[in-house]
Amino acid sequence: MAPTTRTSSDSTSETCDVFIVGGGPAGSTVAALLAQRGLDVVLAEKERHPRFHIGESLLPMNLELFERLGLSDRIRAIAMHKPGAELNSPLNDGPVTLNFSDAWDKAHPYSYQVRRSEFDQILFENCVAQGTRAMQSCRVTAAAFPAEGGVSVTTDSRQDGEKHWLARFLVDASGRDTFLANKLSIKKRNPHHASAALYGHFTGAHRLPGEAQGNISLFWFEHGWFWFIPLLDGTTSVGAVCTPEYLRARKTDPDRFLLDTIALCPVLARRLEDASLVGNATATGNYSYRSEHMAGDRYILLGDAYAFVDPVFSSGVMLAMQSAFLGADVVEACLRNPAKAARSKRHFEKSVGHALRHFSWFIYRMTRPAMLTLFMAPSNRLRIREAILSLLSGDLYRGTPIYRSLFAFRVIYYATSALMFKQTIRAWRASRRSLRVPKPERTA
Ligand SMILES: Cc1cc2nc3c(=O)[nH]c(=O)nc-3n(C[C@H](O)[C@H](O)[C@H](O)COP(=O)(O)OP(=O)(O)OC[C@H]3O[C@@H](n4cnc5c(N)ncnc54)[C@H](O)[C@@H]3O)c2cc1C
């Protein structure tokens, strides 16, 4: 459908079927799918690709989505092969390795780790190749839902200045900027979880030998946990995910603080003894939130624009891309087959909510001693280990029958927590403390 120009009451608006805010994994994926289906899609990305983004470790179920987008070869070419995860806990003597090949469905035995600048650029170029009218260095500054229908959107870019658009549907894929959730005041702090992160890239880190060199390694320590993500070019991404109160206590610059924090975890420090930080470390504040809903009249929220919990299971990109696949069906139904729109929205909300709920249950408990103990000695009685590995693979959308085994794991977790009563209470108190919102500082 060719773009047309229409005069609105106060200015000239360009029209389109779907306007997408943000060109990260969620935005570029939904844009490619909708443009492929013949809709007139406009996407605005406030930055310019390739740009840095955190979130480099992917899940096996991502690979199926790359296949469906026709991007498997391009993504394989930039990716580190990731067959599993190495877990290191101070409660255990040595590390434990979980391999995706041990999941319930053995057909997805590995995933990838990628530099997000390269990965996001491939997804973005694909949406352009499919026919999306994509603008970079172009920020969406306003959106409104006029009574007469459609969505009016304002963009601002150095090239075109302020510009007005009239779309039939708005997709918010603005990530942790949560553009629409802020505008609609529907963003809520997560009452169950709070964490903040500090991260950087290193050269010269000691990697695991053989095929395991591509594994993500996780290290728990007194203030939270670390990730160690090897990338294809020899760089290693290292980050500390801590309680917000630990990061608030920082007195030094982020580089020094990251190095000092690494020194608190001797097993990781040994892996990095010959390594150097490349560029600067970055700190983020508490990022755990959810919006009150993910779909409304003339809009949907995808990926981080709807919710983000925690990076411990490397699930963010997979959740974002899955929500884009499900969301594309909602947009198409709303625009082409309104009789099916309500059903499509219900399916979208149910599927996205289901995956988030299952990940969240584990995330909220991941620093508890009972959880670490069980993860570090994963028994396959009642096929529990296979079910956990399927969850860790992101296999939550295809009806793989893992839920009885996950339920059995929960029962065992609560029994183990009761047996480890004192440690459980101590960890629970610490997590309650981390949920306290700091009082604003008084000014004279
Ligand atoms: C510390 C940390 C570590 C993480 N590690 C992992 C990991 O290992 N694996 C994993 O899968 N996930 C990880 N994540 C999560 C992952 O980064 C996100 O879940 C994922 O990027 C979400 O994709 P998205 O497309 O929803 O949002 P994003 O990737 O954030 O993309 C949103 C895009 O929208 C653009 N944008 C925002 N506002 C506007 C606007 N007003 N106008 C125009 N453009 C706009 C932004 O520039 C951005 O490009 C991590 C997150 C954090 C905080």
Coordinates of N, CA and C in Angstrom, one line a residue, residues 6 144-152 165-169 297-298:
R6 N -2.1 13.1 4.3 CA -3.4 13.6 4.7 C -3.3 14.8 5.6
A144 N -1.1 9.6 20.4 CA -2.5 9.8 20.9 C -3.5 9.0 20.2
F145 N -4.6 8.7 20.8 CA -5.6 7.8 20.2 C -6.9 8.7 20.0
P146 N -7.0 9.4 18.9 CA -8.2 10.3 18.8 C -9.5 9.5 18.7
A147 N -10.6 10.2 19.1 CA -11.9 9.6 19.2 C -12.3 9.1 17.8
E148 N -11.9 9.8 16.8 CA -12.4 9.4 15.4 C -11.7 8.2 14.9
G149 N -10.7 7.6 15.6 CA -10.0 6.4 15.2 C -8.6 6.6 14.9
G150 N -7.8 5.5 14.7 CA -6.4 5.6 14.4 C -5.6 6.0 15.5
V151 N -4.3 6.2 15.2 CA -3.3 6.6 16.2 C -2.5 7.8 15.6
S152 N -2.4 8.9 16.3 CA -1.6 10.0 15.8 C -0.2 9.9 16.5
W165 N 2.3 11.6 12.0 CA 1.9 10.4 11.3 C 0.5 10.0 11.8
L166 N -0.3 9.4 10.9 CA -1.6 8.8 11.3 C -1.6 7.4 10.9
A167 N -1.6 6.5 12.0 CA -1.5 5.1 11.7 C -2.8 4.4 12.1
R168 N -3.0 3.2 11.7 CA -4.2 2.5 12.1 C -4.0 1.7 13.4
F169 N -2.7 1.5 13.7 CA -2.3 0.6 14.8 C -0.9 1.0 15.3
D297 N -7.1 -1.0 22.9 CA -7.7 -0.6 21.6 C -6.7 0.1 20.8
R298 N -6.3 -0.5 19.6 CA -5.3 0.1 18.7 C -3.9 0.1 19.1

